[in-house]
Backbone as CSV, one residue per row, in Angstrom:
resi,resn,N_x,N_y,N_z,CA_x,CA_y,CA_z,C_x,C_y,C_z
1,MET,139.204,62.034,144.534,137.850,62.507,145.302,138.005,63.117,146.332
2,THR,137.200,64.240,146.601,137.395,65.124,147.593,135.922,65.377,148.170
3,LYS,135.842,65.580,149.423,134.406,66.077,150.117,134.527,67.341,150.713
4,ILE,133.123,67.797,150.633,133.185,69.257,150.998,131.650,69.513,151.539
5,GLU,131.732,70.375,152.652,130.266,70.586,153.304,129.563,71.764,152.499
6,VAL,128.479,71.249,152.102,127.663,72.296,151.260,126.100,72.350,151.737
7,ASN,125.911,73.493,152.317,124.304,73.676,152.996,124.020,72.599,154.016
8,GLY,124.909,72.211,154.915,124.655,71.000,155.741,124.836,69.680,155.461
9,ALA,125.318,69.371,154.007,125.582,68.126,153.605,127.020,68.008,153.165
10,VAL,127.642,66.977,153.178,128.788,66.565,152.478,128.812,66.016,151.380
11,LEU,129.234,66.780,150.234,129.292,66.297,149.010,130.506,65.836,148.461
12,ALA,130.482,64.807,147.678,131.845,64.162,147.088,131.946,64.881,145.733
13,TYR,133.022,65.081,145.409,133.362,65.803,144.056,134.824,65.626,143.476
14,ASP,134.974,65.368,142.321,136.321,65.183,141.751,136.747,66.736,141.105
15,GLU,137.984,67.165,141.130,138.390,68.255,140.434,139.727,68.215,139.821
16,VAL,139.730,68.655,138.615,140.994,68.692,137.650,140.993,69.848,136.874
17,GLY,142.322,70.281,136.421,142.600,71.286,135.519,142.506,72.773,136.203
18,ALA,142.833,73.601,135.341,142.801,74.915,135.686,142.265,75.876,134.429
19,GLY,141.720,76.987,134.677,140.971,77.889,133.792,139.807,78.248,134.210
20,SER,138.847,78.704,133.218,137.473,79.013,133.568,136.581,77.804,134.215
21,PRO,135.792,77.893,135.262,135.176,76.775,135.963,134.061,76.353,135.162
22,VAL,134.000,74.947,135.166,132.918,74.093,134.601,132.439,73.048,135.434
23,VAL,131.299,73.092,135.869,130.555,71.918,136.714,129.952,71.044,135.934
24,LEU,129.999,69.632,136.045,129.383,68.639,135.167,128.343,68.091,136.289
25,LEU,127.139,68.187,135.880,126.059,67.471,136.382,125.442,66.298,136.040
26,HIS,125.508,65.129,136.770,125.002,63.803,136.120,123.826,63.600,136.237
27,ALA,123.279,62.541,135.237,121.898,62.083,134.923,121.406,61.330,136.403
28,GLY,120.135,61.430,136.393,119.637,60.688,137.570,119.633,59.107,137.614
29,ILE,119.985,58.637,136.581,120.341,57.056,136.285,121.685,56.908,136.588
30,ALA,122.657,57.830,137.009,123.995,57.588,137.337,124.617,58.545,138.384
31,ASP,126.069,58.632,138.309,126.453,59.473,139.289,127.592,60.170,138.493
32,ARG,128.508,60.823,139.304,129.513,61.604,138.601,130.595,60.767,137.640
33,ARG,130.524,59.472,137.932,131.492,58.646,137.211,131.097,58.701,135.577
34,MET,129.763,59.157,135.170,129.347,59.055,133.914,129.991,60.119,132.926
35,TRP,130.813,61.077,133.758,131.484,62.103,132.902,132.924,61.464,132.978
36,ARG,133.449,60.399,132.971,134.698,59.822,133.024,135.520,60.282,131.667
37,GLU,134.801,60.193,130.622,135.368,60.713,129.430,135.525,62.048,128.985
38,GLN,135.056,62.937,129.810,134.884,64.448,129.673,135.897,65.200,130.315
39,VAL,136.383,64.494,131.519,137.226,65.169,132.638,138.491,65.741,132.005
40,ASP,139.270,64.723,131.509,140.623,65.013,130.991,140.386,65.908,129.923
41,ALA,139.746,65.810,129.163,139.487,66.375,127.711,139.260,67.990,128.082
42,LEU,138.136,68.119,128.977,137.864,69.686,129.346,138.923,70.123,130.222
43,ALA,139.499,69.400,131.062,140.697,69.811,131.894,141.820,70.537,131.131
44,THR,141.999,70.489,129.799,143.071,70.956,129.177,142.701,72.574,129.087
45,ARG,141.624,72.938,129.152,141.325,74.326,129.375,140.386,74.849,130.521
46,HIS,139.946,74.145,131.302,139.074,74.560,132.335,139.364,73.779,133.668
47,ARG,138.924,74.501,134.642,138.907,73.933,135.974,137.415,73.062,135.969
48,VAL,137.620,71.836,136.055,136.558,70.809,135.850,136.061,70.197,137.307
49,ILE,134.886,70.693,137.745,134.452,70.091,138.928,133.187,69.068,138.740
50,VAL,133.329,67.962,139.256,132.224,66.940,138.882,131.822,66.280,140.393
51,PRO,130.690,66.939,140.789,129.989,66.471,141.985,128.962,65.319,141.863
52,ASP,129.023,64.390,142.907,127.621,63.667,143.041,126.646,64.539,143.792
53,LEU,125.439,64.570,143.084,124.456,65.451,143.664,124.047,64.702,145.040
54,ARG,123.526,65.523,145.916,123.152,65.034,147.108,122.295,63.742,147.256
55,GLY,122.720,62.820,147.908,122.049,61.530,147.982,122.770,60.520,147.143
56,TYR,123.355,61.032,145.974,123.748,59.994,145.000,125.211,59.854,145.129
57,GLY,125.666,58.596,144.401,127.149,58.337,144.649,127.585,58.353,146.002
58,GLU,128.716,59.109,146.340,129.216,59.291,147.595,128.862,60.479,148.379
59,SER,128.019,61.151,148.023,127.404,62.369,148.745,126.430,61.906,149.693
60,GLU,126.455,62.661,150.593,125.509,62.501,151.823,124.012,62.764,151.699
61,LEU,123.218,62.319,152.572,121.852,62.625,152.320,121.246,62.922,153.854
62,PRO,121.617,64.129,154.344,120.859,64.340,155.817,119.459,64.471,155.617
63,PRO,118.650,64.197,156.542,117.011,64.353,156.615,116.842,65.480,156.677
64,ALA,117.219,66.599,156.107,116.640,68.091,156.041,116.169,68.525,154.787
65,PRO,115.284,69.295,154.580,114.831,69.953,153.394,115.998,70.431,152.684
66,PHE,116.005,70.360,151.384,117.086,71.002,150.462,116.518,71.339,149.145
67,THR,117.319,71.924,148.083,116.992,71.995,146.694,118.372,71.614,145.873
68,HIS,118.456,70.870,145.055,119.540,70.633,144.205,120.080,71.912,143.692
69,HIS,119.287,72.799,143.167,119.959,73.985,142.577,120.700,74.837,143.687
70,ASP,120.312,74.908,144.745,120.839,75.604,145.717,122.170,74.891,146.190
71,ASP,122.084,73.624,146.149,123.367,72.753,146.311,124.428,73.354,145.391
72,VAL,124.006,73.358,144.216,124.918,73.814,143.159,125.736,75.100,143.406
73,VAL,124.846,76.020,143.817,125.447,77.295,144.085,126.296,77.316,145.405
74,GLY,125.622,76.367,146.400,126.529,76.107,147.793,127.936,75.832,147.482
75,LEU,128.154,74.800,146.389,129.102,74.199,146.187,130.221,75.159,145.487
76,LEU,129.713,76.272,144.716,130.287,77.344,144.099,130.944,78.199,145.105
77,ASP,129.912,78.484,146.248,130.308,79.197,147.390,131.652,78.613,148.081
78,ALA,131.558,77.212,148.226,132.462,76.447,149.007,133.753,76.469,148.332
79,LEU,133.726,76.505,147.128,134.976,76.525,146.325,135.318,77.976,145.884
80,ASP,134.744,78.915,146.239,135.047,80.347,146.303,134.977,80.745,144.659
81,LEU,133.923,80.498,143.927,133.932,80.636,142.759,132.625,81.488,142.316
82,PRO,132.729,82.764,141.904,131.684,83.642,141.790,130.483,83.026,140.664
83,ARG,131.346,82.543,139.567,130.458,82.103,138.688,131.143,80.799,137.910
84,ALA,130.086,79.898,137.159,130.775,78.689,136.414,129.795,78.410,135.258
85,ALA,130.281,77.730,134.317,129.466,77.098,133.324,128.861,75.860,133.924
86,LEU,127.665,75.434,133.473,127.166,74.167,134.049,126.955,73.323,132.880
87,VAL,127.260,72.057,133.009,127.039,71.098,131.839,126.127,70.080,132.449
88,GLY,124.960,69.818,131.998,124.058,68.909,132.785,123.530,67.751,131.538
89,CYS,123.278,66.556,132.088,122.784,65.599,131.274,121.453,64.932,132.066
90,SER,120.322,64.920,131.332,119.309,64.380,131.944,118.542,65.153,132.978
91,PHE,118.639,64.440,134.083,118.339,65.214,135.448,119.288,66.263,135.791
92,GLY,120.596,66.089,135.441,121.608,67.102,135.783,121.336,68.105,135.009
93,GLY,120.718,68.066,133.832,120.327,69.166,133.017,119.194,70.013,133.516
94,ARG,118.288,69.294,134.303,117.124,69.993,134.892,117.881,70.943,136.119
95,VAL,118.648,70.209,136.811,119.274,71.061,137.915,119.883,72.146,137.459
96,ALA,120.716,72.119,136.115,121.374,73.052,135.831,120.560,74.299,135.259
97,VAL,119.493,73.945,134.726,118.439,74.975,134.172,117.907,75.504,135.357
98,ASP,117.516,74.892,136.357,116.944,75.374,137.778,117.799,76.324,138.501
99,THR,119.216,76.138,138.373,120.112,76.788,139.083,120.426,78.245,138.227
100,ALA,120.247,78.013,136.727,120.479,79.135,135.989,119.170,80.093,136.265
101,LEU,117.968,79.687,136.481,116.829,80.469,136.817,116.725,81.037,138.112
102,ALA,117.222,80.235,139.096,117.339,80.832,140.556,118.317,81.543,140.882
103,HIS,119.542,81.403,140.138,120.640,82.087,140.454,121.405,82.564,139.322
104,PRO,120.829,83.267,138.396,121.380,83.521,136.917,122.731,84.446,137.135
105,GLU,123.125,84.850,138.068,124.334,85.731,138.261,125.478,84.783,138.556
106,ARG,125.200,83.624,138.815,126.295,82.601,139.095,126.630,81.693,137.968
107,VAL,125.768,81.645,136.923,125.882,80.877,135.811,126.370,81.483,134.502
108,SER,127.600,81.290,134.060,128.234,81.797,132.695,127.497,81.168,131.466
109,ALA,127.092,80.086,131.428,126.718,79.381,130.329,126.224,77.980,130.652
110,LEU,125.344,77.323,130.010,124.652,76.309,130.209,124.944,75.388,128.744
111,ALA,125.290,74.031,129.104,125.387,72.912,128.091,124.536,71.786,128.549
112,LEU,123.421,71.555,127.874,122.398,70.740,128.063,122.491,69.446,127.265
113,ILE,122.648,68.296,127.695,122.603,67.242,126.703,121.516,66.110,127.195
114,GLY,120.653,66.031,126.464,119.356,64.916,126.726,118.731,65.571,127.965
115,ALA,118.786,66.810,128.303,118.198,67.513,129.516,116.735,67.164,129.540
116,ALA,116.430,67.022,131.119,114.959,67.209,131.492,114.973,68.576,131.924
117,ILE,113.592,68.804,132.227,113.371,70.199,132.482,112.125,70.203,133.474
118,SER,112.273,70.822,134.552,111.212,70.868,135.602,109.989,71.489,135.155
119,GLY,108.795,70.627,135.379,107.365,71.142,134.852,107.147,70.344,133.517
120,HIS,108.042,69.766,132.835,107.708,69.083,131.670,107.024,67.727,131.876
121,GLU,106.152,67.601,131.097,105.285,66.175,131.457,105.475,65.206,130.044
122,TRP,105.653,64.219,130.511,105.987,63.067,129.515,104.776,62.838,128.575
123,SER,104.877,62.510,127.260,103.913,62.080,126.350,103.149,60.850,126.688
124,GLU,101.967,60.628,126.275,101.557,59.133,126.399,102.413,58.155,125.488
125,GLU,102.998,58.726,124.583,103.803,57.987,123.651,104.913,57.360,124.466
126,THR,105.618,58.021,125.325,106.822,57.640,126.156,106.091,56.758,127.116
127,GLU,105.142,57.135,127.848,104.526,55.992,128.800,104.200,54.635,128.307
128,GLN,103.660,54.734,126.974,103.556,53.420,126.381,104.448,52.716,125.891
129,LEU,105.501,53.399,125.536,107.077,52.786,125.135,107.653,52.271,126.447
130,TRP,107.428,52.881,127.680,107.961,52.137,128.860,107.364,50.815,129.021
131,ASP,105.990,50.623,128.752,105.211,49.319,128.951,105.674,48.366,128.020
132,ASP,106.053,48.689,126.722,106.189,48.040,125.683,107.682,47.424,125.815
133,LEU,108.684,48.235,126.245,109.980,47.792,126.406,110.378,47.224,127.710
134,VAL,109.828,47.658,128.735,110.237,47.257,130.260,109.116,46.545,130.925
135,GLY,107.910,47.171,130.698,106.691,46.377,131.588,106.757,46.770,133.145
136,GLU,105.944,45.899,133.861,106.074,46.003,135.376,107.343,45.454,135.808
137,VAL,108.149,46.168,136.888,109.257,45.608,137.554,109.027,45.860,138.907
138,ASP,109.318,45.095,139.852,109.301,45.088,141.243,110.362,46.465,141.490
139,PRO,109.766,47.479,142.263,110.770,48.766,142.432,111.625,48.368,143.406
140,GLU,111.483,47.321,144.346,112.400,47.063,145.337,113.545,46.283,144.844
141,ASP,113.331,45.539,143.622,114.507,44.762,142.890,115.357,45.773,142.041
142,PHE,116.440,46.307,142.802,117.249,47.161,142.066,117.889,46.584,140.670
143,VAL,118.312,45.332,140.799,118.825,44.717,139.611,117.879,44.662,138.475
144,ALA,116.747,44.383,138.743,115.686,44.321,137.539,115.389,45.720,137.266
145,SER,115.277,46.477,138.218,114.841,47.769,137.851,115.830,48.633,137.127
146,ALA,117.226,48.394,137.501,118.267,49.084,136.580,118.418,48.384,135.367
147,ALA,118.146,47.173,135.134,118.174,46.629,133.947,117.228,47.021,132.885
148,GLY,116.001,47.384,133.565,114.824,47.993,132.664,115.153,49.333,132.361
149,GLU,115.536,50.034,133.271,115.920,51.738,133.054,117.052,51.858,131.909
150,VAL,118.032,50.802,132.145,119.113,51.016,130.941,118.551,50.483,129.609
151,ARG,117.689,49.473,129.575,117.184,49.096,128.326,116.330,50.225,127.795
152,PHE,115.556,51.053,128.553,114.923,52.067,128.141,115.624,53.338,127.686
153,TRP,116.515,53.718,128.460,117.256,54.907,128.413,118.427,54.839,127.674
154,VAL,119.283,53.922,128.078,120.980,53.835,127.530,120.724,53.087,126.100
155,VAL,119.988,52.123,126.056,119.800,51.397,124.627,119.065,52.253,123.685
156,GLY,117.841,52.593,124.250,116.939,53.503,123.665,115.875,52.585,122.666
157,PRO,114.878,53.401,122.327,113.776,52.656,121.599,113.995,52.135,120.206
158,SER,115.179,52.840,119.657,115.488,52.426,118.240,116.301,51.422,118.101
159,ARG,117.017,50.820,119.343,117.986,49.939,119.128,117.620,48.504,119.944
160,GLN,118.537,47.575,119.680,118.667,46.648,120.393,119.751,46.331,121.481
161,PRO,119.539,45.697,122.568,120.871,45.589,123.508,122.163,45.208,122.754
162,ALA,121.844,44.242,121.889,123.041,43.640,121.173,123.733,44.883,120.159
163,ASP,123.153,46.032,119.916,123.672,47.063,119.338,124.430,48.006,119.991
164,VAL,124.396,47.722,121.349,125.130,48.681,122.302,126.350,47.979,123.067
165,ASP,127.563,48.561,123.174,128.699,48.212,123.841,128.203,47.312,125.079
166,PRO,128.386,46.069,125.373,128.144,45.435,126.508,128.778,46.198,127.764
167,GLU,130.150,46.477,127.730,130.676,47.259,128.868,129.788,48.600,129.259
168,LEU,129.310,49.120,128.234,128.561,50.468,128.515,127.395,49.987,129.223
169,ILE,126.879,48.870,128.883,125.404,48.346,129.671,125.769,47.992,130.976
170,ARG,126.853,47.374,131.090,127.164,46.924,132.492,127.315,48.031,133.382
171,PHE,128.234,49.066,132.897,128.518,49.996,133.517,127.311,51.037,134.050
172,ALA,126.531,51.273,133.149,125.330,51.854,133.269,124.370,51.101,134.180
173,GLU,124.237,49.971,134.239,123.392,49.096,135.192,124.050,49.424,136.507
174,GLU,125.279,49.206,136.748,125.906,49.332,138.061,125.645,50.628,138.647
175,MET,125.752,51.847,137.984,125.487,52.997,138.158,124.145,53.127,138.664
176,ASP,123.186,52.722,137.783,121.753,52.745,138.051,121.256,52.073,139.353
177,GLN,121.740,50.955,139.561,121.442,50.314,140.794,121.565,51.314,141.939
178,ARG,122.813,51.960,142.106,123.195,52.759,142.950,122.278,54.166,143.054
179,ALA,121.986,54.474,141.855,120.917,55.682,141.782,119.639,55.209,142.332
180,LEU,119.132,54.132,142.134,117.917,53.748,142.520,117.723,53.680,143.879
181,ALA,118.789,53.127,144.534,118.829,53.200,145.998,118.848,54.559,146.607
182,ALA,119.668,55.525,145.791,119.683,56.783,146.264,118.336,57.510,146.093
183,GLU,117.492,57.258,144.945,116.069,57.967,144.845,115.203,57.551,145.654
184,LEU,115.511,55.959,146.482,114.433,55.546,147.338,114.723,56.399,148.733
185,ALA,115.856,56.701,149.054,116.218,57.457,150.205,116.028,58.834,150.080
186,LEU,116.183,59.476,148.896,115.664,60.964,148.455,114.083,60.941,148.623
187,SER,113.189,60.015,148.226,112.029,59.925,148.566,111.287,60.354,149.859
188,ALA,112.291,60.086,150.833,111.798,60.218,152.124,112.243,61.692,152.811
189,VAL,112.836,62.527,151.953,113.427,63.947,152.250,112.707,64.839,151.303
190,GLU,112.330,65.947,152.072,111.611,67.041,151.383,112.723,67.841,150.529
191,ILE,112.458,67.743,149.147,113.130,68.393,148.205,112.506,69.555,147.692
192,GLY,112.997,70.687,147.596,112.362,71.927,147.101,112.141,71.833,145.528
193,GLU,111.160,72.536,144.925,111.253,72.681,143.483,111.066,74.119,143.052
194,LEU,111.552,74.356,141.867,111.606,75.791,141.351,110.061,75.913,141.021
195,ASP,109.668,77.259,141.660,108.406,77.711,141.270,108.546,79.063,140.772
196,PRO,107.814,79.403,139.540,107.284,78.582,138.500,108.352,77.533,138.128
197,PRO,108.007,76.408,137.493,108.903,75.596,136.942,109.541,76.102,135.842
198,ALA,110.751,75.523,135.330,111.527,75.931,134.411,110.877,75.859,132.980
199,ILE,109.924,74.838,132.684,109.269,74.780,131.379,108.636,76.003,130.784
200,GLU,108.142,76.755,131.922,107.536,77.931,131.661,108.258,79.280,131.550
201,ARG,109.578,79.087,131.770,110.571,80.208,131.929,111.963,80.126,131.039
202,LEU,111.806,79.309,129.997,113.029,79.316,129.237,113.394,80.616,128.792
203,GLY,112.480,81.486,128.370,112.865,82.762,127.811,113.656,83.584,128.758
204,GLU,113.663,83.362,129.965,114.447,84.201,130.925,115.850,83.692,130.942
205,LEU,116.178,82.514,130.534,117.661,82.220,130.389,118.539,83.305,129.635
206,GLY,119.505,84.158,130.283,119.966,85.096,129.434,121.486,84.779,129.197
207,MET,121.865,83.481,129.481,123.325,83.244,129.030,123.370,82.307,127.756
208,PRO,124.620,82.203,127.274,124.488,81.274,126.237,124.269,79.799,126.538
209,VAL,123.548,79.250,125.658,123.085,77.740,126.047,123.227,77.004,124.753
210,LEU,123.868,75.759,125.139,124.056,74.748,124.148,123.280,73.528,124.345
211,VAL,122.609,73.187,123.062,121.428,71.975,123.578,121.700,70.997,122.532
212,GLY,121.862,69.755,123.188,122.042,68.496,122.376,121.158,67.436,122.898
213,ALA,121.294,66.448,122.069,120.673,65.049,122.468,121.290,63.828,121.569
214,GLY,121.072,62.631,121.931,121.435,61.449,121.254,120.475,61.354,120.294
215,ALA,120.889,60.931,118.928,120.093,60.489,117.789,119.148,59.333,118.275
216,ASP,119.638,58.377,119.160,118.847,57.337,119.429,118.090,57.455,121.006
217,ASP,118.006,58.543,121.442,117.354,59.089,122.689,115.953,58.675,122.378
218,LEU,115.061,59.019,123.497,113.495,59.204,123.352,113.073,60.313,122.420
219,ALA,112.058,60.202,121.660,111.404,61.410,121.005,111.249,62.460,121.669
220,ASP,110.532,62.159,122.974,110.248,63.257,123.832,111.422,64.144,124.214
221,ILE,112.485,63.505,124.524,113.923,64.193,124.753,114.421,65.162,123.758
222,ARG,114.334,64.488,122.554,114.824,65.318,121.288,113.936,66.526,120.999
223,ARG,112.530,66.094,121.337,111.699,67.209,120.975,111.771,68.400,121.988
224,LEU,112.141,67.777,123.380,112.448,68.827,124.376,113.714,69.631,124.063
225,ALA,114.693,69.089,123.572,115.774,69.820,123.002,115.573,70.801,122.201
226,ASP,114.470,70.491,121.212,114.195,71.475,120.174,113.443,72.706,120.766
227,ARG,112.564,72.333,121.693,111.840,73.446,122.496,112.774,74.388,123.147
228,ILE,113.657,73.775,123.905,114.600,74.495,124.591,115.306,75.432,123.729
229,ALA,115.756,74.994,122.638,116.479,75.800,121.641,115.757,76.879,121.182
230,ALA,114.332,76.578,120.868,113.598,77.448,120.208,113.043,78.647,121.216
231,GLU,112.908,78.358,122.560,112.537,79.301,123.466,113.665,79.925,124.123
232,THR,114.659,79.764,124.035,115.845,80.255,124.835,116.785,81.279,123.993
233,PRO,116.763,82.471,124.345,117.290,83.445,123.458,118.638,83.295,122.799
234,GLN,119.734,82.833,123.759,121.083,82.657,123.011,121.371,81.231,122.900
235,ALA,120.422,80.356,122.571,120.662,78.853,122.368,121.126,78.485,121.017
236,VAL,121.877,77.441,121.001,122.521,76.893,119.867,121.942,75.308,120.138
237,ARG,121.500,74.746,118.865,120.904,73.291,118.911,121.874,72.627,117.912
238,LEU,122.754,71.667,118.793,123.460,70.640,118.141,122.733,69.659,117.277
239,PRO,123.285,69.263,116.203,122.642,68.239,115.597,122.526,66.807,116.515
240,ASP,121.620,66.110,116.432,121.653,64.865,117.247,122.704,64.088,117.046
241,VAL,123.244,63.594,118.237,124.653,62.783,118.077,124.285,61.307,117.751
242,PRO,124.974,61.006,116.527,124.670,59.714,116.196,125.099,58.470,116.987
243,ASP,124.508,57.421,116.872,125.013,56.112,117.847,125.008,56.588,119.189
244,ALA,123.879,57.315,119.741,123.914,57.642,121.119,122.554,57.694,121.630
245,ALA,122.295,57.234,122.814,121.017,57.610,123.490,121.104,58.310,124.558
246,HIS,120.534,58.153,125.826,120.253,59.028,126.814,121.791,59.626,127.399
247,LEU,122.610,58.468,127.532,123.855,58.806,128.079,125.102,59.241,126.937
248,ALA,124.606,60.123,126.047,125.623,60.326,125.000,127.041,60.778,125.427
249,PRO,127.318,61.663,126.481,128.623,61.706,126.854,129.490,60.408,126.925
250,LEU,128.869,59.586,127.562,129.523,58.507,127.961,129.684,57.476,126.862
251,GLU,128.550,57.483,125.857,128.626,56.542,124.703,129.388,57.138,123.418
252,GLN,129.208,58.390,123.249,130.058,59.216,122.201,130.830,60.168,122.656
253,PRO,131.981,60.057,123.437,132.495,61.101,124.007,133.248,62.247,123.194
254,HIS,133.690,61.636,121.832,134.371,62.594,121.130,133.621,63.920,120.547
255,PRO,132.485,63.625,119.991,131.593,64.702,119.332,131.079,65.509,120.446
256,ILE,130.866,64.990,121.754,130.622,65.713,122.712,131.626,66.676,123.342
257,ASN,132.765,66.140,123.463,133.917,66.997,124.028,134.123,68.126,122.812
258,ALA,134.191,67.513,121.692,134.587,68.770,120.675,133.447,69.793,120.822
259,ALA,132.241,69.586,120.879,130.998,70.579,121.062,131.298,71.324,122.274
260,LEU,131.772,70.719,123.397,131.842,71.318,124.736,133.042,72.442,124.668
261,LEU,134.094,71.891,124.256,135.359,72.690,124.025,135.165,73.861,123.304
262,ASN,134.446,73.584,122.146,134.114,74.742,121.077,133.092,75.836,121.790
263,PHE,132.183,75.371,122.824,131.143,76.330,123.317,131.594,76.968,124.584
264,LEU,132.268,76.208,125.477,132.305,76.632,126.839,133.439,77.960,126.887
265,PRO,132.909,78.949,127.669,133.789,80.245,127.681,135.147,79.923,128.531
């Protein structure tokens, strides 16, 4: 692990390999450790950079306004990288897309797995699903909240916890407890948003885009992947990854790694 100052904050990141640069951006329920199955595989061909987003994991959170997408470009600047491919899962996908729209000259390609998109609104179906699967949880109880979020996102609506590797559930809950603490701290800081949001601007993405999702992820996420693929000029839609929900890179690394190695420039 290395630390580097980016836009007034010290960010933690890992770096492995040599070749064309690739930045892996983690989900909001996780931190950079969610990419542990991708790093060595991608490092056979790429310079792989895996940061904790500001406030998450081991990265700092100064009490100053910022934007995550500007931090990504600040990281590229600090590492003297003119351009890089961005790979994002969930919230990391949202950050990747926002970066590509705000700074298109800095992004050579996008790979989006179970990506969120700024400006996208969740369906009533998803809100009802949360009530059915999780219900009300004390937001200050990080253990209970993480267990609920992992049930919702990592297990997914079409499976039972017994269907999922217990080590994956344990690791996801541990990451999410830290992420929940990060989100609480982030709620006290002014975070800039892309304006207009990305959901209205997918047609502006001029770089190659790979779009995928887990077959057991939320229907909203899979529909959003379809929309990204349909509205982005150079998009390729992967078939949904079997036996995987929202953290597909962690749960099913082999098909994800193969797809990334085939796609990344």
